[in-house]
Amino acid sequence: MAPHAQTGSGRLSRGLLLLWALLGTGLCHAGAEVEGFSQDARTSPPVAVLNWTAQLMEETYTNFTQKCWELFVDLMRNVTVSELCEWKVISRPYSFLRTCLEGWADHLRYGYPNALAEQYIFQSHHRYFHNCTLEHQGYFDPPEDVLLAMIIAPICLIPFLVTLVIWRSKDGKAQP
């Protein structure tokens, strides 16, 4: 599980970078007085900070999805070309990719599905699974003798049923 150790140290570095950025921009100075803003205006962050935070979250999610993709590619190296279309073989790496993309989106509250995650899913299909076809053959007509029997049986049955209904209705007795 070496990739998770790298992710943890990267998370610490990003956290320190975020803290440094917040301290550097003056957002973390609790005692600082902002001119031109009332107390109510200071409680909600300005729009520019929200955009910066969204940009940082998108960049962070992009970095994590790249790691998810790299791990998926690494897992797919163990799959031979003849096994690429066998779900039993590819379900683990494919499910890992989907779970990783969805998990980081949930963790960062980024929203899933999203365009970046869909791009990686499409990329996986284009790169690995584009030659997979349905293993089952399409539907074919039955053999000619079976087809002939299926057509003629109802046609012959209809005159017999009409005759039976007419014969029973001529009896004249009331049916219970």
mmCIF file of C-alpha atoms in Angstrom:
data_model
loop_
_atom_site.group_PDB
_atom_site.id
_atom_site.type_symbol
_atom_site.label_atom_id
_atom_site.label_comp_id
_atom_site.label_asym_id
_atom_site.label_seq_id
_atom_site.Cartn_x
_atom_site.Cartn_y
_atom_site.Cartn_z
ATOM 1 C CA MET A 1 0.000 0.000 0.000
ATOM 2 C CA ALA A 2 2.812 2.426 -0.814
ATOM 3 C CA PRO A 3 0.568 4.723 -2.893
ATOM 4 C CA HIS A 4 -1.474 5.593 0.197
ATOM 5 C CA ALA A 5 1.682 6.635 2.049
ATOM 6 C CA GLN A 6 2.535 9.009 -0.782
ATOM 7 C CA THR A 7 -0.990 10.400 -0.725
ATOM 8 C CA GLY A 8 -0.761 11.045 3.022
ATOM 9 C CA SER A 9 2.477 13.025 2.738
ATOM 10 C CA GLY A 10 1.023 14.908 -0.210
ATOM 11 C CA ARG A 11 -2.048 15.711 1.878
ATOM 12 C CA LEU A 12 0.169 17.135 4.629
ATOM 13 C CA SER A 13 2.089 19.242 2.125
ATOM 14 C CA ARG A 14 -1.132 20.547 0.578
ATOM 15 C CA GLY A 15 -2.494 21.327 4.017
ATOM 16 C CA LEU A 16 0.609 23.313 4.909
ATOM 17 C CA LEU A 17 0.479 25.055 1.532
ATOM 18 C CA LEU A 18 -3.164 25.970 2.100
ATOM 19 C CA LEU A 19 -2.390 27.279 5.597
ATOM 20 C CA TRP A 20 0.527 29.325 4.256
ATOM 21 C CA ALA A 21 -1.658 30.732 1.474
ATOM 22 C CA LEU A 22 -4.386 31.694 3.933
ATOM 23 C CA LEU A 23 -1.895 33.324 6.296
ATOM 24 C CA GLY A 24 -0.187 35.085 3.412
ATOM 25 C CA THR A 25 -3.450 36.584 2.114
ATOM 26 C CA GLY A 26 -4.478 37.793 5.554
ATOM 27 C CA LEU A 27 -7.590 35.640 5.823
ATOM 28 C CA CYS A 28 -6.478 34.034 9.071
ATOM 29 C CA HIS A 29 -5.723 37.248 10.988
ATOM 30 C CA ALA A 30 -8.428 37.180 13.615
ATOM 31 C CA GLY A 31 -7.690 40.580 15.112
ATOM 32 C CA ALA A 32 -7.339 42.464 11.838
ATOM 33 C CA GLU A 33 -9.890 45.185 11.227
ATOM 34 C CA VAL A 34 -11.310 45.410 7.726
ATOM 35 C CA GLU A 35 -12.144 48.889 6.581
ATOM 36 C CA GLY A 36 -15.440 49.567 4.859
ATOM 37 C CA PHE A 37 -17.114 46.349 6.063
ATOM 38 C CA SER A 38 -19.598 46.032 8.887
ATOM 39 C CA GLN A 39 -19.544 43.112 11.322
ATOM 40 C CA ASP A 40 -22.095 41.228 9.187
ATOM 41 C CA ALA A 41 -20.010 41.626 6.043
ATOM 42 C CA ARG A 42 -16.939 40.177 7.787
ATOM 43 C CA THR A 43 -18.742 36.954 8.738
ATOM 44 C CA SER A 44 -19.234 35.872 5.144
ATOM 45 C CA PRO A 45 -16.191 35.603 2.887
ATOM 46 C CA PRO A 46 -15.961 37.716 -0.264
ATOM 47 C CA VAL A 47 -16.813 36.113 -3.617
ATOM 48 C CA ALA A 48 -13.178 36.161 -4.763
ATOM 49 C CA VAL A 49 -12.209 33.886 -1.870
ATOM 50 C CA LEU A 50 -14.993 31.458 -2.766
ATOM 51 C CA ASN A 51 -13.754 31.292 -6.357
ATOM 52 C CA TRP A 52 -10.198 30.756 -5.152
ATOM 53 C CA THR A 53 -11.357 27.975 -2.847
ATOM 54 C CA ALA A 54 -13.340 26.334 -5.672
ATOM 55 C CA GLN A 55 -10.284 26.605 -7.916
ATOM 56 C CA LEU A 56 -8.091 25.040 -5.224
ATOM 57 C CA MET A 57 -10.629 22.244 -4.701
ATOM 58 C CA GLU A 58 -10.768 21.578 -8.438
ATOM 59 C CA GLU A 59 -6.980 21.511 -8.648
ATOM 60 C CA THR A 60 -6.799 19.166 -5.658
ATOM 61 C CA TYR A 61 -9.441 16.884 -7.149
ATOM 62 C CA THR A 62 -7.554 16.914 -10.460
ATOM 63 C CA ASN A 63 -4.379 15.797 -8.679
ATOM 64 C CA PHE A 64 -6.170 12.995 -6.846
ATOM 65 C CA THR A 65 -7.947 11.775 -9.982
ATOM 66 C CA GLN A 66 -4.595 11.655 -11.759
ATOM 67 C CA LYS A 67 -3.320 9.382 -8.953
ATOM 68 C CA CYS A 68 -6.458 7.240 -9.320
ATOM 69 C CA TRP A 69 -5.775 6.928 -13.042
ATOM 70 C CA GLU A 70 -2.122 6.024 -12.502
ATOM 71 C CA LEU A 71 -3.091 3.276 -10.040
ATOM 72 C CA PHE A 72 -5.713 1.985 -12.491
ATOM 73 C CA VAL A 73 -3.133 1.850 -15.301
ATOM 74 C CA ASP A 74 -0.749 0.045 -12.961
ATOM 75 C CA LEU A 75 -3.429 -2.540 -12.091
ATOM 76 C CA MET A 76 -4.298 -2.986 -15.771
ATOM 77 C CA ARG A 77 -0.676 -3.875 -16.577
ATOM 78 C CA ASN A 78 -1.352 -7.263 -14.967
ATOM 79 C CA VAL A 79 -4.231 -7.976 -17.382
ATOM 80 C CA THR A 80 -3.376 -9.730 -20.619
ATOM 81 C CA VAL A 81 -4.898 -8.669 -23.928
ATOM 82 C CA SER A 82 -7.038 -11.809 -24.091
ATOM 83 C CA GLU A 83 -8.494 -11.039 -20.638
ATOM 84 C CA LEU A 84 -9.416 -7.399 -21.307
ATOM 85 C CA CYS A 85 -13.052 -8.220 -21.999
ATOM 86 C CA GLU A 86 -13.569 -10.646 -19.108
ATOM 87 C CA TRP A 87 -15.502 -8.919 -16.332
ATOM 88 C CA LYS A 88 -14.159 -11.274 -13.653
ATOM 89 C CA VAL A 89 -10.637 -10.063 -14.446
ATOM 90 C CA ILE A 90 -11.229 -6.353 -15.006
ATOM 91 C CA SER A 91 -13.910 -5.741 -12.376
ATOM 92 C CA ARG A 92 -11.393 -5.123 -9.588
ATOM 93 C CA PRO A 93 -9.314 -2.441 -11.362
ATOM 94 C CA TYR A 94 -12.389 -0.853 -12.974
ATOM 95 C CA SER A 95 -14.286 -0.753 -9.684
ATOM 96 C CA PHE A 96 -11.190 0.676 -7.993
ATOM 97 C CA LEU A 97 -11.053 3.514 -10.525
ATOM 98 C CA ARG A 98 -14.730 4.333 -10.107
ATOM 99 C CA THR A 99 -14.563 4.101 -6.316
ATOM 100 C CA CYS A 100 -11.420 6.229 -6.173
ATOM 101 C CA LEU A 101 -12.906 8.950 -8.376
ATOM 102 C CA GLU A 102 -16.177 8.936 -6.456
ATOM 103 C CA GLY A 103 -14.499 8.734 -3.048
ATOM 104 C CA TRP A 104 -12.267 11.759 -3.604
ATOM 105 C CA ALA A 105 -15.182 13.723 -5.034
ATOM 106 C CA ASP A 106 -17.232 12.937 -1.927
ATOM 107 C CA HIS A 107 -14.320 13.699 0.393
ATOM 108 C CA LEU A 108 -13.748 17.079 -1.238
ATOM 109 C CA ARG A 109 -17.506 17.686 -1.632
ATOM 110 C CA TYR A 110 -16.866 18.192 -5.337
ATOM 111 C CA GLY A 111 -19.912 16.395 -6.693
ATOM 112 C CA TYR A 112 -20.061 13.093 -8.523
ATOM 113 C CA PRO A 113 -20.468 12.299 -11.373
ATOM 114 C CA ASN A 114 -18.497 15.177 -12.782
ATOM 115 C CA ALA A 115 -16.822 15.980 -16.096
ATOM 116 C CA LEU A 116 -13.334 14.994 -14.975
ATOM 117 C CA ALA A 117 -14.453 11.618 -13.609
ATOM 118 C CA GLU A 118 -16.415 10.921 -16.787
ATOM 119 C CA GLN A 119 -13.330 11.808 -18.820
ATOM 120 C CA TYR A 120 -11.285 9.164 -16.979
ATOM 121 C CA ILE A 121 -14.038 6.552 -17.366
ATOM 122 C CA PHE A 122 -14.291 7.275 -21.104
ATOM 123 C CA GLN A 123 -10.506 7.204 -21.378
ATOM 124 C CA SER A 124 -10.434 3.763 -19.723
ATOM 125 C CA HIS A 125 -12.992 2.438 -22.198
ATOM 126 C CA HIS A 126 -11.196 3.959 -25.157
ATOM 127 C CA ARG A 127 -7.794 2.680 -24.090
ATOM 128 C CA TYR A 128 -8.625 -0.803 -22.780
ATOM 129 C CA PHE A 129 -12.135 -1.928 -23.698
ATOM 130 C CA HIS A 130 -12.795 -0.548 -27.178
ATOM 131 C CA ASN A 131 -12.456 -3.980 -28.816
ATOM 132 C CA CYS A 132 -14.863 -5.733 -26.459
ATOM 133 C CA THR A 133 -17.991 -7.003 -28.142
ATOM 134 C CA LEU A 134 -20.924 -8.952 -26.841
ATOM 135 C CA GLU A 135 -19.940 -12.558 -26.384
ATOM 136 C CA HIS A 136 -23.457 -13.747 -27.143
ATOM 137 C CA GLN A 137 -24.438 -13.930 -30.760
ATOM 138 C CA GLY A 138 -27.359 -11.845 -31.892
ATOM 139 C CA TYR A 139 -30.787 -13.321 -32.309
ATOM 140 C CA PHE A 140 -31.208 -15.493 -35.384
ATOM 141 C CA ASP A 141 -34.282 -16.977 -36.996
ATOM 142 C CA PRO A 142 -35.054 -20.515 -35.876
ATOM 143 C CA PRO A 143 -34.483 -23.371 -38.299
ATOM 144 C CA GLU A 144 -36.868 -23.420 -41.235
ATOM 145 C CA ASP A 145 -38.908 -26.446 -40.088
ATOM 146 C CA VAL A 146 -39.509 -24.920 -36.627
ATOM 147 C CA LEU A 147 -40.411 -21.570 -38.178
ATOM 148 C CA LEU A 148 -42.891 -23.250 -40.539
ATOM 149 C CA ALA A 149 -44.542 -25.096 -37.640
ATOM 150 C CA MET A 150 -44.823 -21.869 -35.617
ATOM 151 C CA ILE A 151 -46.552 -20.130 -38.540
ATOM 152 C CA ILE A 152 -48.910 -22.943 -39.633
ATOM 153 C CA ALA A 153 -50.094 -24.077 -36.178
ATOM 154 C CA PRO A 154 -52.030 -20.884 -35.308
ATOM 155 C CA ILE A 155 -53.405 -20.631 -38.851
ATOM 156 C CA CYS A 156 -54.838 -24.177 -38.634
ATOM 157 C CA LEU A 157 -56.064 -23.649 -35.093
ATOM 158 C CA ILE A 158 -58.226 -20.611 -35.943
ATOM 159 C CA PRO A 159 -60.733 -22.426 -38.238
ATOM 160 C CA PHE A 160 -61.039 -25.235 -35.693
ATOM 161 C CA LEU A 161 -61.828 -22.768 -32.877
ATOM 162 C CA VAL A 162 -64.361 -20.872 -35.024
ATOM 163 C CA THR A 163 -66.100 -24.131 -35.884
ATOM 164 C CA LEU A 164 -66.181 -25.132 -32.218
ATOM 165 C CA VAL A 165 -67.735 -21.799 -31.155
ATOM 166 C CA ILE A 166 -70.418 -21.961 -33.864
ATOM 167 C CA TRP A 167 -71.254 -25.582 -33.076
ATOM 168 C CA ARG A 168 -71.599 -24.824 -29.313
ATOM 169 C CA SER A 169 -73.765 -21.770 -29.947
ATOM 170 C CA LYS A 170 -76.257 -23.757 -32.115
ATOM 171 C CA ASP A 171 -77.129 -26.013 -29.197
ATOM 172 C CA GLY A 172 -79.618 -23.388 -27.995
ATOM 173 C CA LYS A 173 -79.270 -24.143 -24.323
ATOM 174 C CA ALA A 174 -78.361 -21.292 -22.003
ATOM 175 C CA GLN A 175 -74.836 -21.467 -20.735
ATOM 176 C CA PRO A 176 -74.395 -21.082 -16.938
#
